[in-house]
XYZ file of C-alpha atoms in Angstrom:
316
model
C -102.284 -64.995 -26.196
C -100.002 -62.518 -24.547
C -100.192 -58.851 -25.096
C -96.958 -56.690 -24.786
C -97.422 -53.364 -23.220
C -95.836 -50.548 -25.207
C -94.833 -47.502 -23.196
C -96.660 -44.406 -24.132
C -94.996 -41.087 -24.965
C -95.735 -39.833 -21.526
C -94.131 -42.848 -20.049
C -91.015 -42.259 -22.189
C -90.793 -38.727 -21.054
C -91.136 -39.863 -17.466
C -88.343 -42.417 -17.901
C -86.099 -39.906 -19.627
C -86.798 -37.393 -16.948
C -85.936 -39.898 -14.280
C -82.408 -40.418 -15.845
C -81.467 -36.714 -16.305
C -80.331 -36.064 -12.671
C -77.830 -38.938 -12.862
C -76.415 -37.648 -16.142
C -76.115 -34.171 -14.743
C -74.325 -35.482 -11.662
C -71.904 -37.391 -13.861
C -71.179 -34.306 -15.952
C -70.716 -32.195 -12.817
C -68.376 -34.753 -11.364
C -66.389 -34.740 -14.592
C -66.082 -30.963 -14.527
C -65.039 -31.031 -10.844
C -62.360 -33.641 -11.527
C -60.992 -31.547 -14.401
C -60.881 -28.430 -12.255
C -59.127 -30.281 -9.459
C -56.520 -31.669 -11.871
C -55.996 -28.219 -13.375
C -55.657 -26.637 -9.920
C -53.227 -29.337 -8.819
C -51.137 -28.766 -11.952
C -51.076 -25.032 -11.356
C -50.051 -25.552 -7.731
C -47.310 -27.934 -8.865
C -46.027 -25.408 -11.418
C -46.025 -22.573 -8.867
C -44.296 -24.806 -6.330
C -41.657 -25.798 -8.882
C -41.147 -22.150 -9.821
C -40.805 -21.108 -6.198
C -38.400 -23.964 -5.555
C -36.303 -22.942 -8.574
C -36.250 -19.333 -7.460
C -35.286 -20.419 -3.938
C -32.412 -22.532 -5.252
C -31.212 -19.675 -7.468
C -31.480 -17.206 -4.585
C -29.620 -19.501 -2.212
C -26.955 -20.125 -4.852
C -26.539 -16.372 -5.410
C -26.406 -15.746 -1.665
C -23.888 -18.543 -1.287
C -21.758 -17.176 -4.140
C -21.925 -13.653 -2.727
C -20.995 -14.931 0.714
C -18.099 -16.914 -0.728
C -16.883 -13.873 -2.652
C -17.108 -11.735 0.482
C -15.197 -14.325 2.488
C -12.473 -14.380 -0.172
C -12.325 -10.576 -0.220
C -12.067 -10.479 3.567
C -9.256 -13.033 3.514
C -7.349 -11.077 0.862
C -7.867 -7.823 2.772
C -6.507 -9.460 5.922
C -3.471 -10.743 4.049
C -2.907 -7.315 2.491
C -3.234 -5.665 5.892
C -0.713 -8.026 7.473
C 1.707 -7.635 4.567
C 1.422 -3.840 4.671
C 1.920 -3.696 8.443
C 4.940 -5.975 8.119
C 6.531 -3.911 5.323
C 5.794 -0.643 7.075
C 7.491 -1.917 10.231
C 10.483 -3.040 8.171
C 10.788 0.354 6.456
C 10.499 2.319 9.686
C 13.003 0.017 11.410
C 15.366 0.485 8.455
C 15.111 4.276 8.794
C 15.611 4.092 12.574
C 18.811 2.047 12.147
C 20.238 4.666 9.794
C 19.353 7.433 12.215
C 21.199 5.480 14.906
C 24.209 5.229 12.582
C 24.480 8.951 11.879
C 23.823 9.722 15.549
C 26.788 7.611 16.569
C 28.987 9.404 14.032
C 28.141 12.957 15.062
C 28.421 12.156 18.772
C 32.051 11.086 18.513
C 33.886 13.160 21.083
C 36.952 13.781 18.925
C 34.848 14.960 15.986
C 32.877 17.310 18.209
C 36.064 18.639 19.774
C 37.790 19.252 16.445
C 34.750 20.984 14.947
C 34.291 23.134 18.043
C 37.915 24.253 18.017
C 37.787 25.061 14.317
C 34.454 26.841 14.604
C 35.773 29.143 17.336
C 39.120 29.719 15.579
C 41.320 27.714 17.913
C 42.765 25.583 15.068
C 43.161 26.182 11.334
C 41.780 24.060 8.470
C 44.932 21.981 8.041
C 44.984 21.127 11.720
C 41.291 20.251 11.591
C 41.692 17.971 8.552
C 44.659 16.249 10.162
C 42.655 15.760 13.344
C 39.649 14.137 11.633
C 41.513 12.074 9.005
C 41.599 9.009 11.244
C 37.871 9.338 11.916
C 37.072 9.397 8.195
C 39.310 6.402 7.481
C 37.759 4.432 10.307
C 34.206 5.215 9.197
C 34.685 4.216 5.565
C 36.707 1.096 6.397
C 34.214 -0.179 8.928
C 31.035 0.516 6.943
C 30.899 -1.123 3.475
C 27.592 0.569 2.687
C 29.010 4.012 3.429
C 29.995 5.502 0.078
C 31.244 8.848 1.334
C 31.473 11.197 4.321
C 31.591 15.006 4.180
C 32.154 17.303 7.151
C 30.742 20.787 6.645
C 30.745 24.058 8.501
C 27.411 25.479 9.718
C 27.537 27.708 6.619
C 27.884 24.741 4.273
C 31.583 24.989 3.413
C 33.246 21.596 2.961
C 35.937 21.130 5.621
C 36.909 17.491 5.117
C 35.836 14.511 3.029
C 36.496 10.791 2.723
C 36.316 10.908 -1.090
C 39.040 13.446 -1.863
C 39.592 17.163 -1.617
C 37.593 18.226 -4.665
C 35.168 20.920 -3.492
C 31.515 19.952 -3.465
C 28.714 22.344 -2.652
C 26.070 21.260 -0.177
C 24.771 24.716 0.712
C 21.476 24.286 -1.128
C 21.093 20.564 -0.568
C 18.205 19.212 1.440
C 20.548 17.008 3.445
C 22.596 19.985 4.643
C 19.670 22.326 5.245
C 17.741 19.789 7.312
C 20.806 19.003 9.434
C 21.634 22.677 9.963
C 18.103 23.091 11.322
C 18.927 20.421 13.910
C 17.366 17.315 12.291
C 18.686 13.883 11.472
C 17.806 13.315 7.844
C 17.536 10.384 5.424
C 16.779 11.605 1.908
C 14.560 10.105 -0.744
C 16.546 7.283 -2.406
C 18.004 7.504 -5.918
C 19.984 5.211 -8.205
C 23.749 5.642 -8.527
C 26.134 3.202 -10.228
C 23.618 0.377 -10.007
C 22.884 0.896 -6.314
C 20.004 2.553 -4.527
C 21.555 5.280 -2.363
C 20.429 8.127 -0.117
C 21.883 11.098 1.721
C 22.113 10.664 5.496
C 22.965 13.726 7.575
C 22.884 15.210 11.081
C 24.189 18.249 12.955
C 27.250 18.207 15.210
C 26.757 20.182 18.449
C 29.205 21.165 21.155
C 28.662 20.642 24.876
C 26.475 23.750 25.021
C 24.187 22.498 22.255
C 25.479 24.967 19.648
C 25.716 23.532 16.128
C 29.378 23.711 15.095
C 29.171 21.602 11.944
C 27.220 19.144 9.845
C 28.065 15.616 8.723
C 26.631 14.427 5.410
C 27.067 10.817 4.283
C 25.983 8.869 1.241
C 24.759 5.358 2.058
C 23.578 2.382 0.058
C 19.933 1.548 0.754
C 19.492 -1.452 -1.547
C 17.684 -3.233 1.263
C 14.666 -1.046 0.519
C 14.290 -2.877 -2.795
C 14.073 -6.168 -0.921
C 11.599 -4.754 1.576
C 9.247 -3.406 -1.088
C 9.471 -6.146 -3.712
C 10.819 -9.464 -2.442
C 8.340 -12.081 -1.327
C 5.279 -10.019 -2.252
C 4.142 -12.299 -5.087
C 4.737 -15.432 -3.002
C 2.713 -14.113 -0.095
C -0.080 -12.305 -1.932
C -0.142 -13.625 -5.500
C 1.506 -12.646 -8.781
C -0.750 -9.596 -9.260
C 0.124 -8.103 -5.868
C 2.326 -5.019 -5.508
C 3.443 -2.726 -2.702
C 4.158 0.942 -3.369
C 5.540 3.546 -0.967
C 5.644 7.139 -2.121
C 5.568 10.795 -1.157
C 3.920 13.697 -2.937
C 5.577 16.856 -4.174
C 3.057 19.072 -5.949
C 1.501 17.111 -8.792
C 4.239 14.448 -8.806
C 4.723 11.358 -6.651
C 8.141 9.934 -5.808
C 8.471 6.300 -4.811
C 10.848 5.036 -2.168
C 12.199 2.717 -4.885
C 12.210 4.943 -7.979
C 12.414 3.868 -11.607
C 15.939 3.063 -12.787
C 15.745 5.152 -15.986
C 18.445 7.855 -15.658
C 17.101 9.685 -18.710
C 13.683 10.283 -17.208
C 13.106 13.958 -17.968
C 10.236 14.168 -15.494
C 10.932 11.802 -12.617
C 8.191 10.439 -10.451
C 4.572 9.751 -11.326
C 1.653 12.047 -12.006
C -1.124 11.986 -9.425
C -3.452 10.646 -12.121
C -1.156 7.643 -12.695
C -1.612 6.105 -9.255
C -4.436 4.661 -7.214
C -6.285 7.418 -5.339
C -5.893 5.326 -2.172
C -2.140 6.054 -2.268
C -2.894 9.775 -2.123
C -5.197 9.137 0.830
C -2.417 7.169 2.545
C -0.005 10.068 2.046
C -2.623 12.312 3.629
C -2.568 10.073 6.708
C -5.621 7.864 6.111
C -5.689 4.122 6.758
C -8.227 1.739 5.272
C -9.216 -0.970 2.805
C -10.877 -0.528 -0.564
C -12.475 -2.405 -3.438
C -12.310 -0.655 -6.806
C -12.735 -1.512 -10.465
C -9.845 -1.214 -12.920
C -11.060 -2.163 -16.376
C -12.673 -5.573 -16.067
C -10.861 -6.458 -12.841
C -11.647 -5.885 -9.192
C -8.737 -4.469 -7.210
C -8.511 -5.027 -3.453
C -6.174 -2.703 -1.556
C -4.962 -1.761 1.903
C -3.413 1.669 2.397
C -1.900 3.739 5.187
C 0.867 6.211 6.120
C 4.554 5.309 6.537
C 7.068 7.238 8.649
C 9.999 7.245 6.232
C 10.493 10.943 6.975
C 8.718 13.178 9.509
C 5.160 13.914 8.405
C 5.670 17.642 8.931
C 8.485 17.471 6.346
C 7.523 14.873 3.720
C 4.557 12.594 4.475
C 4.795 9.147 2.895
C 2.092 6.603 2.195
C 1.849 2.915 1.311
C -0.602 0.875 -0.755
C -0.663 -2.923 -0.963
């Protein structure tokens, strides 16, 4: 007969006690695994966030760099266009100065004016003596609309457009020439053409001013210089403006065509401030905001007339 040994309570407690360390280890291992998974997830989230921020930052830097490159390219194109137009304007003015210089240095004209000025011939003799000169000038120069020969006091002595008296005594063209300067006036519209006054003094062999020649010339080429090819080279929003300042008004080298404009020119508050800086002799580039658009500009002075008389500026 076999007897089965039944564990006592003490034995049960001993057995249970012997299993507790293993259970505790298992629980601890479970907690450790959970913490590791949680830490790994957090690291992954932070890494993903940092990667996203890096991509966004690089994209923003790339966009900013691209925008700056585009701005630099546009500024360079504006600078080249402005330099080109400025050279064309100043060359245009120089050619007209050469033209009036050739006229007033004609030996026969100087001789006739000198003789009349010193009373050696009368007005009829003078007009007869210069008639051929006037005919030759107007016939050989299609853009020459008229020629007037004046005394140093401003009296009209001879003209290519008839004998009707015309007063030049208070005109800028006459006054500048009487002071010894070659002068090309600010352009204005007349009969559908852009024209300007071109004048210079006539001096005898001793350098004494014995008369003044005033001409009216077509300067339509200025329209081409300022406007033609600008959109093709710089885009349809591009413009080039050349202007001078007189008080609180600005006058462009190609003015508006409206003959009924009661107050010609533009107010200083109607133009970009960079144009005023250009008139003052500054050169530079700018980026400004006009409404919801960025405006890139290049500006600088232009020698249309001497700066000590009327300074001019350009903005592209």
